Amino acid sequence: MKFFIDTANIDEIREAASMGLLDGVTTNPSLVAKEGKNFRELLNEILEIVDGPISAEVVSTDFKGIMKEAKELAAIHKNIVIKIPLIQEGIKAVKALSSEGIKTNVTLCFSASQAILAAKAGATYISPFVGRLDDISHSGMQLIDQIVTIYRNYGFETQVLVASIRHPLHLVEAAEIGADVATIPFGVIKKLFNHPLTKSGLEKFLSDWKTLEE
Ligand code: G3P
């Protein structure tokens, strides 16, 4: 299972990368806006830290505009993956870009039917948003299960990238289902390490060790 970090914050990316567990980065317009930096400069900073797929999202919603943005972003570096919303014009662009060998990440996916469209268009990744589905009382994980099953049924090569992860159980359940990638916010990455028995066990080991030194 690949681990991406879902952030545009350089400090978070640097710290996650230093853990040696980071395979890539996903950004979106809201995450980039939070940083208040020039998008290209920000991407260049990220590219220097992480040698893996970096998703950069287009903000056009028409085929021509999406293609123009996509080409400009793809020209920055071979690791840039073009993130495109799951709309009709977006899927058209995914088809065109994939036939040119440009990698895409189809975002804002909330249904299995949408995921089928992305796979048929040749998307590199599909990003179903589990947390946002849970927020409206739909099971995000059920959707991951459905998409993984459908993609396996037909041997689709599109990778299932679980997005909108809110807590460690999302990651564990995605791993049980066999999703290819999880894009995880920094706060959740840190929570993955935690267990009260690890904490109390370590405290006991260290205090027992000290008695030897006394
Ligand atoms: O980048 C897409 C996705 O991970 C957003 O997550 O927390 O805004 O629903 P969230």
CSV table of C-alpha atoms and ligand atoms in Angstrom, one decimal:
chain,number,residue,atom,x,y,z
A,1,MET,CA,0.0,0.0,0.0
A,2,LYS,CA,1.4,3.4,-1.0
A,3,PHE,CA,1.2,6.3,1.5
A,4,PHE,CA,0.7,9.8,0.1
A,5,ILE,CA,0.3,12.9,2.3
A,6,ASP,CA,-2.7,15.1,1.7
A,7,THR,CA,-1.4,18.5,2.2
A,8,ALA,CA,0.3,21.5,0.6
A,9,ASN,CA,2.2,22.4,3.7
A,10,ILE,CA,5.9,22.2,3.2
A,11,ASP,CA,6.8,21.6,6.9
A,12,GLU,CA,4.3,18.7,7.1
A,13,ILE,CA,5.6,17.2,3.8
A,14,ARG,CA,9.2,17.5,5.1
A,15,GLU,CA,8.5,15.9,8.4
A,16,ALA,CA,6.4,13.0,6.8
A,17,ALA,CA,9.2,12.5,4.3
A,18,SER,CA,11.8,12.3,7.0
A,19,MET,CA,9.8,9.3,8.5
A,20,GLY,CA,10.8,7.4,5.3
A,21,LEU,CA,7.2,6.3,4.7
A,22,LEU,CA,6.2,8.8,2.1
A,23,ASP,CA,5.5,7.7,-1.5
A,24,GLY,CA,3.8,10.8,-2.9
A,25,VAL,CA,1.7,14.0,-2.2
A,26,THR,CA,-1.8,15.1,-3.1
A,27,THR,CA,-2.9,18.7,-3.1
A,28,ASN,CA,-6.1,20.4,-3.9
A,29,PRO,CA,-7.1,24.0,-4.5
A,30,SER,CA,-8.3,24.5,-0.9
A,31,LEU,CA,-5.1,23.1,0.6
A,32,VAL,CA,-3.0,25.3,-1.7
A,33,ALA,CA,-5.0,28.4,-0.9
A,34,LYS,CA,-4.4,27.7,2.8
A,35,GLU,CA,-0.7,28.1,2.3
A,36,GLY,CA,-1.1,31.5,0.4
A,37,LYS,CA,1.9,30.7,-1.9
A,38,ASN,CA,2.3,30.8,-5.7
A,39,PHE,CA,1.2,27.4,-6.9
A,40,ARG,CA,4.2,26.7,-9.2
A,41,GLU,CA,6.7,27.7,-6.6
A,42,LEU,CA,5.0,25.5,-4.1
A,43,LEU,CA,5.0,22.6,-6.5
A,44,ASN,CA,8.7,23.1,-7.1
A,45,GLU,CA,9.4,23.1,-3.3
A,46,ILE,CA,7.4,19.8,-3.0
A,47,LEU,CA,9.2,18.2,-5.9
A,48,GLU,CA,12.5,18.9,-4.2
A,49,ILE,CA,11.4,17.0,-1.1
A,50,VAL,CA,9.5,14.0,-2.5
A,51,ASP,CA,10.5,11.9,-5.4
A,52,GLY,CA,7.1,10.4,-6.2
A,53,PRO,CA,3.8,11.3,-7.7
A,54,ILE,CA,2.6,14.8,-6.8
A,55,SER,CA,-1.0,15.6,-7.6
A,56,ALA,CA,-1.6,19.1,-8.8
A,57,GLU,CA,-5.3,20.0,-9.5
A,58,VAL,CA,-6.7,22.0,-12.4
A,59,VAL,CA,-9.3,24.7,-11.8
A,60,SER,CA,-10.8,24.9,-15.3
A,61,THR,CA,-14.0,23.1,-15.9
A,62,ASP,CA,-14.1,23.0,-19.7
A,63,PHE,CA,-12.1,20.5,-21.9
A,64,LYS,CA,-9.9,23.2,-23.5
A,65,GLY,CA,-9.1,24.9,-20.3
A,66,ILE,CA,-8.4,21.6,-18.4
A,67,MET,CA,-6.1,20.5,-21.3
A,68,LYS,CA,-4.2,23.8,-21.3
A,69,GLU,CA,-3.6,23.7,-17.5
A,70,ALA,CA,-2.8,20.0,-17.6
A,71,LYS,CA,-0.1,20.4,-20.2
A,72,GLU,CA,1.4,23.3,-18.4
A,73,LEU,CA,1.5,21.4,-15.1
A,74,ALA,CA,2.8,18.2,-16.7
A,75,ALA,CA,5.6,20.1,-18.3
A,76,ILE,CA,7.0,21.1,-14.8
A,77,HIS,CA,8.2,17.6,-13.9
A,78,LYS,CA,7.6,14.0,-14.8
A,79,ASN,CA,6.3,13.4,-11.2
A,80,ILE,CA,3.4,15.8,-11.6
A,81,VAL,CA,0.0,14.0,-11.8
A,82,ILE,CA,-2.8,16.0,-13.1
A,83,LYS,CA,-5.8,16.1,-10.7
A,84,ILE,CA,-9.0,16.5,-12.6
A,85,PRO,CA,-12.6,16.7,-11.2
A,86,LEU,CA,-15.0,14.0,-12.1
A,87,ILE,CA,-17.2,15.9,-14.5
A,88,GLN,CA,-18.0,15.1,-18.2
A,89,GLU,CA,-15.4,17.6,-19.5
A,90,GLY,CA,-12.9,16.3,-17.0
A,91,ILE,CA,-13.3,12.7,-18.1
A,92,LYS,CA,-12.9,13.8,-21.7
A,93,ALA,CA,-9.6,15.4,-20.7
A,94,VAL,CA,-8.5,12.3,-18.8
A,95,LYS,CA,-9.0,10.2,-21.9
A,96,ALA,CA,-7.0,12.6,-24.1
A,97,LEU,CA,-4.2,13.0,-21.5
A,98,SER,CA,-3.9,9.3,-20.8
A,99,SER,CA,-3.5,8.6,-24.5
A,100,GLU,CA,-0.6,11.1,-24.5
A,101,GLY,CA,0.9,9.3,-21.5
A,102,ILE,CA,0.1,12.0,-19.0
A,103,LYS,CA,-0.8,10.7,-15.6
A,104,THR,CA,-4.1,11.7,-14.0
A,105,ASN,CA,-5.8,11.6,-10.7
A,106,VAL,CA,-9.6,11.8,-10.9
A,107,THR,CA,-10.9,13.6,-7.9
A,108,LEU,CA,-14.3,14.3,-6.2
A,109,CYS,CA,-15.4,10.7,-6.8
A,110,PHE,CA,-18.5,9.7,-4.7
A,111,SER,CA,-19.9,6.7,-6.6
A,112,ALA,CA,-19.0,3.5,-8.2
A,113,SER,CA,-20.5,4.6,-11.5
A,114,GLN,CA,-18.1,7.6,-11.5
A,115,ALA,CA,-15.2,5.3,-10.7
A,116,ILE,CA,-16.0,3.2,-13.7
A,117,LEU,CA,-16.0,6.2,-16.0
A,118,ALA,CA,-12.5,7.2,-14.7
A,119,ALA,CA,-11.1,3.7,-15.3
A,120,LYS,CA,-12.6,3.5,-18.8
A,121,ALA,CA,-11.0,6.9,-19.6
A,122,GLY,CA,-7.6,5.5,-18.5
A,123,ALA,CA,-7.1,7.5,-15.3
A,124,THR,CA,-3.9,6.6,-13.3
A,125,TYR,CA,-5.7,7.1,-10.0
A,126,ILE,CA,-9.3,7.4,-8.8
A,127,SER,CA,-9.9,9.4,-5.6
A,128,PRO,CA,-13.0,8.4,-3.8
A,129,PHE,CA,-13.6,10.8,-0.8
A,130,VAL,CA,-14.4,8.5,2.2
A,131,GLY,CA,-14.7,11.1,4.9
A,132,ARG,CA,-17.0,13.4,3.0
A,133,LEU,CA,-19.3,10.4,2.3
A,134,ASP,CA,-19.3,9.4,6.0
A,135,ASP,CA,-20.2,13.0,6.8
A,136,ILE,CA,-23.5,12.6,5.0
A,137,SER,CA,-24.3,9.2,6.4
A,138,HIS,CA,-23.1,7.1,3.4
A,139,SER,CA,-20.4,4.5,4.0
A,140,GLY,CA,-17.1,5.7,2.4
A,141,MET,CA,-15.5,2.3,2.9
A,142,GLN,CA,-18.4,0.5,1.2
A,143,LEU,CA,-17.6,2.6,-1.9
A,144,ILE,CA,-13.9,1.6,-1.7
A,145,ASP,CA,-14.9,-2.0,-1.5
A,146,GLN,CA,-17.2,-1.7,-4.5
A,147,ILE,CA,-14.6,0.1,-6.6
A,148,VAL,CA,-11.8,-2.4,-5.8
A,149,THR,CA,-14.1,-5.3,-6.7
A,150,ILE,CA,-15.2,-3.7,-10.0
A,151,TYR,CA,-11.7,-2.8,-11.0
A,152,ARG,CA,-10.5,-6.4,-10.2
A,153,ASN,CA,-13.5,-7.8,-12.2
A,154,TYR,CA,-12.2,-6.2,-15.3
A,155,GLY,CA,-8.5,-5.8,-14.7
A,156,PHE,CA,-8.7,-2.0,-14.8
A,157,GLU,CA,-5.2,-0.6,-14.1
A,158,THR,CA,-6.5,2.6,-12.5
A,159,GLN,CA,-5.3,2.7,-8.9
A,160,VAL,CA,-7.7,3.3,-6.0
A,161,LEU,CA,-6.4,6.2,-4.0
A,162,VAL,CA,-8.4,6.6,-0.8
A,163,ALA,CA,-8.9,10.3,-0.1
A,164,SER,CA,-10.6,12.4,2.5
A,165,ILE,CA,-9.2,10.2,5.2
A,166,ARG,CA,-10.1,11.4,8.7
A,167,HIS,CA,-8.8,8.8,11.1
A,168,PRO,CA,-6.5,5.7,11.4
A,169,LEU,CA,-9.4,3.3,11.0
A,170,HIS,CA,-10.1,4.6,7.5
A,171,LEU,CA,-6.5,3.6,6.6
A,172,VAL,CA,-6.7,0.2,8.2
A,173,GLU,CA,-10.1,-0.6,6.5
A,174,ALA,CA,-8.8,0.6,3.1
A,175,ALA,CA,-5.7,-1.7,3.6
A,176,GLU,CA,-8.0,-4.6,4.5
A,177,ILE,CA,-10.0,-4.1,1.3
A,178,GLY,CA,-6.7,-3.8,-0.7
A,179,ALA,CA,-6.8,-0.2,-1.9
A,180,ASP,CA,-3.7,0.8,-3.7
A,181,VAL,CA,-3.0,4.1,-2.1
A,182,ALA,CA,-4.1,6.1,0.9
A,183,THR,CA,-3.6,9.9,1.0
A,184,ILE,CA,-3.4,10.8,4.6
A,185,PRO,CA,-3.5,14.2,6.3
A,186,PHE,CA,-0.4,14.9,8.5
A,187,GLY,CA,-2.4,14.7,11.8
A,188,VAL,CA,-3.7,11.3,10.9
A,189,ILE,CA,-0.2,10.1,9.9
A,190,LYS,CA,1.0,11.0,13.5
A,191,LYS,CA,-2.0,9.2,15.0
A,192,LEU,CA,-1.0,6.0,13.2
A,193,PHE,CA,2.0,5.6,15.6
A,194,ASN,CA,0.0,5.9,18.8
A,195,HIS,CA,-1.0,3.1,21.2
A,196,PRO,CA,-1.5,3.6,25.0
A,197,LEU,CA,0.2,0.2,25.6
A,198,THR,CA,3.3,1.2,23.6
A,199,LYS,CA,3.5,4.4,25.6
A,200,SER,CA,3.0,2.8,29.1
A,201,GLY,CA,5.2,-0.2,28.1
A,202,LEU,CA,8.1,2.1,27.0
A,203,GLU,CA,7.8,4.2,30.2
A,204,LYS,CA,8.0,1.0,32.3
A,205,PHE,CA,11.0,-0.4,30.3
A,206,LEU,CA,12.9,2.9,30.7
A,207,SER,CA,12.1,3.3,34.4
A,208,ASP,CA,13.1,-0.3,35.1
A,209,TRP,CA,16.4,0.3,33.2
A,210,LYS,CA,17.1,3.3,35.4
A,211,THR,CA,17.1,1.1,38.5
A,212,LEU,CA,20.2,-0.7,37.0
A,213,GLU,CA,22.0,2.6,36.8
A,214,GLU,CA,21.2,3.6,40.4
B,1,G3P,O1,-7.6,16.1,-1.5
B,1,G3P,C1,-8.8,15.5,-1.5
B,1,G3P,C2,-9.3,15.0,-0.1
B,1,G3P,O2,-8.4,14.2,0.5
B,1,G3P,C3,-9.9,16.1,0.7
B,1,G3P,O3,-10.2,15.7,2.0
B,1,G3P,O4,-10.8,16.3,4.4
B,1,G3P,O5,-11.2,18.0,2.6
B,1,G3P,O6,-12.6,15.9,2.8
B,1,G3P,P1,-11.3,16.5,3.0
